[in-house]
Amino acid sequence: MLKANAKRAQYFLTHLSPKRIANSGRLIAGFQYSRFRKQPSQWALPISLAIEPTTACNLGCPECPSGLKKFTRPTGNTQIETVEKVLHEIGDTLQYLTYYFQGEPFIHSKLIDMVALASDRGIYTATSTNGHFMGEKLADQIVKSGLNELIISLDGTTQEVYEQYRIHGKLNKVLDSTREIVDAKRRAGSIFPLIYFQFLVVRPNEHQIEDVKKLAAKMGVDGVKFKTAQVYEFENGNELIPTIDRYSRYEQGADGRWSIKNSLENQCWKMWQSCVMTWDGRVVPCCFDKDATHEMGNLSHQSFRDIWWGESYQAFRSALLRSRQEIDICKNCSEGTKVWA
């Protein structure tokens, strides 16, 4: 994991430009000034962006809108022209781009092309997958595209445990896909993409935490990221909440009721340094707005800059600085409770 982090840091350092350095400086200054004044001052463009390739997914995970097929917004695939538009506007200052929000990214037939668009601009690219769509041919294309980071969801080291959360998933398929991408990197002599297993810790799989570390090392994966699970109904407890406190977003009070550990201070770095673009061009403030209920604007008829510095975004930042606990998407936020190891 330390070697992977060093490779990651080296990429960022070697792709820093005067524009990116200046933008980052203005971003940090604006955020700190906003915290001090309790009023939003946005002086720079985001350094991080998430783009949603699709909302479609082949699995049925119980706490995921894509898996449950219970979106309040339509399902679809992003247009590559929209990605080109965004990168034309902010590609010179953007440093990190995640091709993931909801859905399974590799269902999108143009994902590799979208990755290459960002990689050609020196932007660090990442995506997260359930690992059911990567054969040998696609693995070679992934490496060639310049993808820097590939997160593969592996929430169990046996099929019996894995399928308790990854409903309809096949563990052997995920492991075969992992071998394909490891072999593709070796054939190309490439250090990228860095490959991580993401282990969403829930009660049914928490006993396999050490097992997944051993499996990752055996398969030549660069590391394991342990992620705390979001559950929608947690106040009265939930069978998915792990018993190991370190891996839980929630804690039980003296009255027996459960609450989020996050203290929800009236500030959020994400509102200054990043945002999310849905498949249909909507810009939303963060990845907890899964149903895009807080739409800041739409790139189908607005420029990114107009949205980023627009009245809706500034009003949202102002509300957050005033009383974050009153914002619905903040109430299950994991910032400050993540366990990335």
XYZ file of C-alpha atoms in Angstrom:
341
model
C 0.000 0.000 0.000
C 2.862 2.393 0.782
C 4.412 1.749 -2.634
C 1.061 2.421 -4.320
C 0.662 5.692 -2.414
C 4.150 6.736 -3.494
C 3.322 6.038 -7.151
C 0.115 8.002 -6.784
C 1.886 10.969 -5.210
C 4.585 10.896 -7.887
C 1.942 11.124 -10.618
C 0.331 14.180 -9.046
C 3.668 15.914 -8.531
C 4.856 15.302 -12.083
C 1.588 16.584 -13.543
C 1.369 19.789 -11.562
C 1.363 22.836 -13.805
C 1.497 26.551 -12.917
C -2.262 26.745 -13.571
C -3.022 23.797 -11.294
C -0.765 25.083 -8.534
C -2.272 28.587 -8.676
C -5.822 27.233 -8.762
C -5.159 24.990 -5.747
C -3.738 27.903 -3.795
C -6.781 30.064 -4.499
C -9.076 27.170 -3.621
C -7.510 26.608 -0.197
C -7.431 30.329 0.552
C -11.072 30.760 -0.425
C -12.165 27.849 1.744
C -10.278 29.066 4.802
C -11.568 32.608 4.304
C -15.125 31.251 4.018
C -14.751 29.284 7.256
C -13.510 32.393 9.021
C -16.255 34.712 7.714
C -19.044 32.090 7.738
C -19.868 33.312 4.244
C -18.947 31.515 1.012
C -16.074 32.878 -1.050
C -15.248 30.653 -4.014
C -12.077 31.848 -5.699
C -11.126 28.852 -7.829
C -12.321 25.934 -9.928
C -12.599 22.420 -8.446
C -9.556 20.171 -8.386
C -11.666 16.998 -8.225
C -14.696 15.856 -10.211
C -16.835 12.720 -10.370
C -18.646 11.878 -13.596
C -21.384 9.264 -13.677
C -21.026 7.070 -16.790
C -24.334 5.287 -16.189
C -26.935 4.470 -13.556
C -27.421 0.928 -14.876
C -26.093 -1.994 -12.825
C -26.172 -5.776 -13.052
C -26.217 -6.359 -9.284
C -28.845 -5.859 -6.578
C -26.977 -4.529 -3.551
C -29.462 -3.762 -0.726
C -28.323 -0.213 0.172
C -27.721 1.044 -3.361
C -30.292 2.905 -5.494
C -28.834 1.345 -8.663
C -29.005 -2.135 -7.188
C -32.494 -1.649 -5.797
C -33.659 0.013 -9.055
C -35.286 2.700 -6.902
C -33.990 5.936 -8.365
C -36.265 8.959 -8.360
C -34.358 10.157 -11.435
C -34.233 8.509 -14.884
C -31.663 5.885 -15.819
C -29.287 6.489 -18.709
C -25.730 6.867 -20.018
C -23.624 10.007 -20.184
C -22.752 11.462 -23.576
C -19.054 11.654 -24.365
C -19.669 15.135 -25.807
C -20.673 16.327 -22.326
C -17.410 14.999 -20.908
C -15.492 16.777 -23.655
C -17.311 20.011 -22.842
C -16.394 19.834 -19.156
C -12.759 18.978 -19.818
C -12.501 21.805 -22.327
C -13.633 24.221 -19.606
C -11.745 22.990 -16.550
C -9.260 20.346 -17.752
C -6.276 22.667 -17.274
C -6.947 23.030 -13.534
C -8.609 19.694 -12.750
C -6.318 17.164 -11.049
C -8.499 14.169 -10.165
C -11.415 12.674 -12.102
C -13.474 9.701 -10.919
C -15.648 7.988 -13.504
C -18.143 6.720 -10.994
C -21.179 7.841 -9.032
C -24.013 5.343 -9.307
C -24.258 2.283 -11.555
C -21.563 0.023 -13.029
C -19.186 2.151 -15.159
C -18.074 -0.633 -17.496
C -21.615 -1.042 -18.784
C -20.945 2.198 -20.687
C -19.469 1.297 -24.093
C -17.386 4.506 -24.242
C -15.855 4.414 -20.761
C -12.347 3.694 -22.066
C -12.605 6.629 -24.483
C -13.730 8.936 -21.678
C -10.796 7.852 -19.527
C -8.374 8.572 -22.363
C -9.816 12.091 -22.799
C -8.817 12.953 -19.223
C -5.548 11.015 -19.186
C -4.353 12.889 -22.264
C -4.709 16.095 -20.231
C -2.586 14.777 -17.356
C -5.575 14.298 -15.046
C -5.403 11.440 -12.558
C -8.285 9.103 -13.443
C -10.037 6.495 -11.327
C -13.104 4.307 -11.473
C -14.869 1.793 -9.255
C -16.306 -1.460 -10.575
C -18.012 -4.624 -9.401
C -15.611 -6.518 -11.659
C -18.078 -8.463 -13.797
C -17.223 -6.957 -17.204
C -13.439 -7.173 -17.587
C -12.015 -9.858 -19.840
C -8.501 -10.058 -21.290
C -9.233 -7.738 -24.252
C -10.808 -5.049 -22.103
C -8.042 -5.345 -19.517
C -5.464 -4.473 -22.178
C -7.589 -1.502 -23.256
C -7.865 -0.287 -19.661
C -4.096 -0.223 -19.257
C -3.630 1.481 -22.631
C -6.242 4.157 -21.783
C -4.053 5.548 -19.016
C -6.452 4.800 -16.158
C -4.563 5.459 -12.937
C -6.713 3.742 -10.346
C -9.097 0.803 -10.529
C -11.168 0.013 -7.444
C -12.723 -3.448 -7.503
C -15.525 -4.139 -5.034
C -14.842 -7.393 -3.193
C -17.084 -7.606 -0.152
C -16.285 -11.181 0.782
C -13.643 -13.853 0.124
C -16.116 -16.715 -0.263
C -19.171 -16.807 -2.504
C -21.459 -17.441 0.469
C -20.353 -14.252 2.217
C -19.829 -12.150 -0.911
C -23.351 -12.663 -2.244
C -24.991 -11.570 1.010
C -24.352 -7.972 -0.013
C -23.367 -8.253 -3.698
C -26.654 -9.873 -4.648
C -26.520 -11.665 -8.044
C -22.721 -11.290 -8.006
C -20.226 -14.047 -8.815
C -17.031 -13.979 -6.778
C -15.103 -16.151 -9.242
C -15.880 -13.692 -12.029
C -14.485 -10.807 -9.956
C -11.318 -12.723 -9.144
C -10.851 -13.736 -12.787
C -11.243 -10.090 -13.840
C -8.666 -9.063 -11.260
C -6.174 -11.582 -12.624
C -6.770 -10.271 -16.142
C -5.974 -6.672 -15.233
C -2.911 -7.682 -13.167
C -1.642 -9.710 -16.146
C -2.392 -6.838 -18.554
C -0.282 -4.465 -16.455
C 2.538 -6.991 -16.430
C 2.387 -7.460 -20.204
C 2.497 -3.697 -20.751
C 5.172 -3.096 -18.138
C 2.928 -0.456 -16.583
C 2.534 0.601 -12.952
C -0.982 1.863 -13.735
C -3.746 1.382 -13.035
C -3.152 0.901 -9.336
C -5.537 -1.898 -8.369
C -7.377 -1.874 -5.066
C -9.883 -4.224 -3.561
C -12.613 -2.217 -1.846
C -14.068 -4.096 1.083
C -17.344 -2.618 2.290
C -17.371 -3.749 5.905
C -20.773 -5.058 7.020
C -21.712 -7.508 9.731
C -21.877 -10.563 7.423
C -18.300 -10.099 6.159
C -16.377 -8.445 9.015
C -14.802 -11.770 9.978
C -13.009 -11.846 6.594
C -11.051 -8.602 6.963
C -7.719 -10.388 7.397
C -8.610 -12.869 4.651
C -9.072 -10.139 2.041
C -5.689 -8.629 2.912
C -4.032 -12.000 2.302
C -5.974 -12.506 -0.930
C -4.929 -9.090 -2.253
C -1.264 -9.788 -1.534
C -1.481 -13.211 -3.177
C -3.073 -11.824 -6.357
C -0.688 -8.892 -6.783
C -3.262 -6.225 -5.962
C -1.795 -2.920 -4.793
C -3.878 -2.672 -1.634
C -7.214 -2.975 0.141
C -9.509 -0.061 0.938
C -11.881 -0.755 3.803
C -15.008 1.327 3.524
C -17.672 1.937 6.122
C -21.182 1.114 4.947
C -23.991 3.614 4.579
C -27.401 2.305 5.591
C -30.613 4.258 5.142
C -32.470 2.984 8.203
C -30.036 3.048 11.119
C -31.785 4.783 14.041
C -33.135 1.495 15.441
C -30.147 -0.546 14.405
C -29.560 -2.484 11.209
C -28.336 -6.011 10.498
C -25.634 -4.595 8.206
C -23.990 -2.394 10.866
C -20.733 -4.149 11.835
C -19.952 -5.060 15.418
C -16.374 -3.758 15.039
C -16.690 -0.098 16.013
C -13.760 1.061 13.862
C -15.610 0.044 10.706
C -19.002 1.512 11.600
C -20.350 4.935 10.656
C -22.809 4.663 13.527
C -22.775 4.415 17.287
C -25.431 3.366 19.772
C -26.488 5.811 22.444
C -27.562 5.169 26.037
C -31.201 5.200 24.908
C -30.517 2.338 22.497
C -30.895 4.471 19.382
C -28.171 4.731 16.745
C -26.678 7.914 15.289
C -23.987 8.916 12.792
C -20.557 9.388 14.373
C -19.816 12.467 12.307
C -20.267 15.639 14.365
C -21.344 17.519 11.207
C -19.440 20.739 11.766
C -20.646 23.697 9.714
C -18.008 23.349 7.033
C -17.188 20.939 4.185
C -14.070 20.996 2.034
C -15.921 19.062 -0.684
C -18.184 22.029 -1.390
C -15.111 23.964 -2.492
C -12.846 21.384 -4.125
C -15.162 18.928 -5.906
C -18.584 18.130 -7.323
C -20.466 15.424 -9.207
C -21.897 15.341 -12.729
C -24.747 12.923 -13.322
C -25.182 11.044 -16.593
C -27.662 13.635 -17.886
C -25.441 16.651 -17.164
C -26.752 17.737 -13.773
C -24.177 19.137 -11.371
C -24.767 18.156 -7.749
C -22.659 19.067 -4.703
C -21.436 15.637 -3.619
C -21.738 11.865 -3.872
C -24.326 11.685 -1.075
C -26.893 13.335 -3.338
C -27.688 10.064 -5.104
C -31.075 11.214 -6.380
C -29.759 14.627 -7.506
C -32.232 16.487 -5.323
C -29.826 19.422 -4.980
C -29.231 20.283 -8.610
C -26.910 23.263 -8.937
C -27.335 23.477 -12.711
C -27.257 21.424 -15.898
C -24.421 21.286 -18.405
C -26.842 20.589 -21.227
C -27.615 24.301 -21.369
C -25.137 25.983 -18.966
C -21.381 26.330 -18.772
C -19.590 24.701 -15.868
C -18.246 28.030 -14.670
C -21.712 29.578 -14.606
C -22.907 26.701 -12.431
C -19.855 26.619 -10.152
C -20.057 30.327 -9.362
C -23.823 30.574 -9.712
C -26.393 31.702 -7.167
C -27.677 28.185 -6.419
C -24.208 26.874 -5.543
C -23.350 29.895 -3.419
C -26.677 29.621 -1.585
C -25.990 25.942 -0.860
C -22.502 26.693 0.461
C -23.960 29.468 2.597
C -26.592 27.118 4.074
C -23.884 24.577 4.892
C -21.736 27.149 6.684
C -24.800 28.279 8.621
C -26.288 24.912 9.687
C -25.043 21.746 8.026
C -27.301 19.520 10.136
C -30.321 20.964 8.353
C -29.145 19.675 4.951
C -30.632 16.249 4.290
C -27.741 14.751 2.291
C -25.309 15.633 5.092
C -27.139 13.581 7.697
C -25.535 10.292 6.633
C -22.159 11.723 5.630
C -19.125 9.565 6.293
C -16.513 12.321 6.193
C -14.459 11.860 9.322
C -15.607 8.243 9.757
C -13.926 6.575 6.764
C -11.379 3.844 7.281
C -9.208 3.801 4.185
C -6.358 1.452 5.037
